Amino acid sequence: PAPADLKRLQVGHSRVQYLLKNWDKLTESCDNKAMSAVESKQVVRTDGGGGGFCDKNPLIVQDYLGYKSTKDPLFKADSLMLKAVPLIDESVVDEADFVDLVEQYRDKADQTSLLAYTSSWGEANPNGSKDTTDDYLDQTKKVVEETEVLLRKIMAG
């Protein structure tokens, strides 16, 4: 692969780190609903408890992991990683272990995308709630953290 292609992994990795460092700011937007003072006193937990209103936006996670745009640096990153196998430093990691890391990365990235999607429906499903969305979003963050570690290991190879 060309050096510019390999640079995509570095850019994508820094975007994943940015996502993790700014998780709440990126996955939540607050005070987007206009309502009167009387209405806000009648609101229960499902709409934010009458304080400010915060909506979760779990699908933003897919934006940072290459699942929303073909122009994203991590779009089909696993294919790029496999093309880079001849470039790996075998004193750091052998070829079979590198390929295994790439497969683990692909699995975790796919799992992240699926969890983000599931989280986006947490409130709309029967028996769903904002708490359900929050729980799925917490699970999503844990998997993003695991994905970031794998991406870092792959880039070190």
Short mmCIF file of N, CA and C in Angstrom, two decimals, residues 32-83:
data_model
loop_
_atom_site.label_atom_id
_atom_site.label_comp_id
_atom_site.label_asym_id
_atom_site.label_seq_id
_atom_site.Cartn_x
_atom_site.Cartn_y
_atom_site.Cartn_z
N ASN A 32 -32.27 20.54 23.26
CA ASN A 32 -32.73 20.79 21.90
C ASN A 32 -34.25 20.87 21.78
N LYS A 33 -34.96 20.76 22.86
CA LYS A 33 -36.41 20.77 22.77
C LYS A 33 -36.97 22.00 23.47
N ALA A 34 -37.82 22.69 22.77
CA ALA A 34 -38.45 23.87 23.37
C ALA A 34 -39.74 23.43 24.05
N MET A 35 -39.93 23.86 25.28
CA MET A 35 -41.18 23.58 25.97
C MET A 35 -41.39 24.62 27.05
N SER A 36 -42.62 24.76 27.42
CA SER A 36 -42.96 25.76 28.44
C SER A 36 -42.54 25.27 29.82
N ALA A 37 -42.55 26.19 30.79
CA ALA A 37 -42.21 25.83 32.17
C ALA A 37 -43.20 24.82 32.73
N VAL A 38 -44.48 24.96 32.38
CA VAL A 38 -45.51 24.00 32.85
C VAL A 38 -45.23 22.62 32.28
N GLU A 39 -44.92 22.55 30.99
CA GLU A 39 -44.64 21.27 30.37
C GLU A 39 -43.41 20.62 31.00
N SER A 40 -42.38 21.41 31.27
CA SER A 40 -41.16 20.82 31.83
C SER A 40 -41.38 20.24 33.22
N LYS A 41 -42.35 20.76 33.96
CA LYS A 41 -42.65 20.21 35.28
C LYS A 41 -43.41 18.90 35.19
N GLN A 42 -44.00 18.61 34.03
CA GLN A 42 -44.79 17.39 33.86
C GLN A 42 -43.98 16.24 33.26
N VAL A 43 -42.76 16.51 32.87
CA VAL A 43 -41.96 15.52 32.18
C VAL A 43 -41.37 14.53 33.18
N VAL A 44 -41.36 13.25 32.81
CA VAL A 44 -40.77 12.21 33.65
C VAL A 44 -39.43 11.78 33.07
N ARG A 45 -38.80 10.82 33.66
CA ARG A 45 -37.45 10.38 33.30
C ARG A 45 -37.29 10.10 31.81
N THR A 46 -38.30 9.59 31.16
CA THR A 46 -38.13 9.23 29.75
C THR A 46 -37.76 10.42 28.89
N ASP A 47 -38.06 11.63 29.34
CA ASP A 47 -37.68 12.82 28.58
C ASP A 47 -36.68 13.69 29.31
N GLY A 48 -35.99 13.18 30.27
CA GLY A 48 -34.92 13.93 30.90
C GLY A 48 -35.26 14.46 32.28
N GLY A 49 -36.39 14.13 32.83
CA GLY A 49 -36.71 14.47 34.20
C GLY A 49 -37.05 15.92 34.45
N GLY A 50 -37.38 16.69 33.44
CA GLY A 50 -37.80 18.05 33.65
C GLY A 50 -36.68 19.06 33.73
N GLY A 51 -35.43 18.58 33.84
CA GLY A 51 -34.32 19.51 33.79
C GLY A 51 -34.05 19.81 32.33
N GLY A 52 -32.80 19.94 31.96
CA GLY A 52 -32.50 20.10 30.55
C GLY A 52 -32.84 18.81 29.82
N PHE A 53 -32.88 18.88 28.54
CA PHE A 53 -33.18 17.68 27.76
C PHE A 53 -31.92 17.22 27.07
N CYS A 54 -31.64 15.96 27.23
CA CYS A 54 -30.48 15.39 26.57
C CYS A 54 -30.92 14.18 25.77
N ASP A 55 -30.51 14.16 24.53
CA ASP A 55 -30.76 13.01 23.66
C ASP A 55 -29.43 12.36 23.35
N LYS A 56 -29.43 11.06 23.33
CA LYS A 56 -28.23 10.32 22.97
C LYS A 56 -28.20 10.17 21.45
N ASN A 57 -27.01 10.23 20.91
CA ASN A 57 -26.81 10.04 19.49
C ASN A 57 -25.75 8.96 19.29
N PRO A 58 -26.11 7.69 19.55
CA PRO A 58 -25.13 6.61 19.48
C PRO A 58 -24.58 6.36 18.08
N LEU A 59 -25.34 6.72 17.05
CA LEU A 59 -24.88 6.44 15.69
C LEU A 59 -23.65 7.26 15.30
N ILE A 60 -23.34 8.30 16.07
CA ILE A 60 -22.14 9.09 15.80
C ILE A 60 -20.88 8.21 15.90
N VAL A 61 -20.98 7.15 16.70
CA VAL A 61 -19.85 6.22 16.87
C VAL A 61 -19.48 5.61 15.51
N GLN A 62 -20.50 5.29 14.71
CA GLN A 62 -20.23 4.70 13.40
C GLN A 62 -19.45 5.66 12.51
N ASP A 63 -19.69 6.96 12.69
CA ASP A 63 -18.96 7.97 11.91
C ASP A 63 -17.46 7.89 12.15
N TYR A 64 -17.07 7.60 13.38
CA TYR A 64 -15.65 7.61 13.75
C TYR A 64 -14.95 6.29 13.46
N LEU A 65 -15.71 5.25 13.12
CA LEU A 65 -15.11 3.95 12.87
C LEU A 65 -15.22 3.50 11.41
N GLY A 66 -15.59 4.42 10.55
CA GLY A 66 -15.59 4.12 9.13
C GLY A 66 -16.82 3.42 8.59
N TYR A 67 -17.93 3.51 9.29
CA TYR A 67 -19.14 2.81 8.85
C TYR A 67 -20.17 3.72 8.19
N LYS A 68 -19.85 4.99 7.99
CA LYS A 68 -20.84 5.90 7.43
C LYS A 68 -20.41 6.49 6.09
N SER A 69 -19.14 6.48 5.78
CA SER A 69 -18.68 7.13 4.56
C SER A 69 -17.52 6.35 3.95
N THR A 70 -17.54 6.24 2.64
CA THR A 70 -16.42 5.58 1.96
C THR A 70 -15.16 6.44 2.00
N LYS A 71 -15.31 7.71 2.39
CA LYS A 71 -14.15 8.61 2.48
C LYS A 71 -13.54 8.64 3.88
N ASP A 72 -14.14 7.93 4.81
CA ASP A 72 -13.61 7.88 6.17
C ASP A 72 -12.27 7.15 6.17
N PRO A 73 -11.31 7.61 6.97
CA PRO A 73 -10.00 6.95 6.99
C PRO A 73 -10.05 5.47 7.39
N LEU A 74 -11.03 5.08 8.17
CA LEU A 74 -11.10 3.68 8.60
C LEU A 74 -12.09 2.84 7.78
N PHE A 75 -12.62 3.40 6.69
CA PHE A 75 -13.51 2.63 5.83
C PHE A 75 -12.73 1.44 5.27
N LYS A 76 -13.22 0.24 5.53
CA LYS A 76 -12.58 -1.01 5.10
C LYS A 76 -11.10 -1.04 5.48
N ALA A 77 -10.80 -0.58 6.68
CA ALA A 77 -9.42 -0.53 7.15
C ALA A 77 -8.79 -1.92 7.23
N ASP A 78 -9.60 -2.93 7.51
CA ASP A 78 -9.06 -4.28 7.62
C ASP A 78 -8.43 -4.73 6.30
N SER A 79 -9.02 -4.35 5.17
CA SER A 79 -8.44 -4.70 3.86
C SER A 79 -7.07 -4.05 3.69
N LEU A 80 -6.99 -2.78 4.08
CA LEU A 80 -5.71 -2.07 4.01
C LEU A 80 -4.68 -2.73 4.91
N MET A 81 -5.10 -3.11 6.11
CA MET A 81 -4.19 -3.74 7.06
C MET A 81 -3.63 -5.04 6.48
N LEU A 82 -4.50 -5.82 5.84
CA LEU A 82 -4.04 -7.09 5.27
C LEU A 82 -3.08 -6.87 4.09
N LYS A 83 -3.28 -5.79 3.34
CA LYS A 83 -2.35 -5.46 2.26
C LYS A 83 -0.98 -5.07 2.81
#
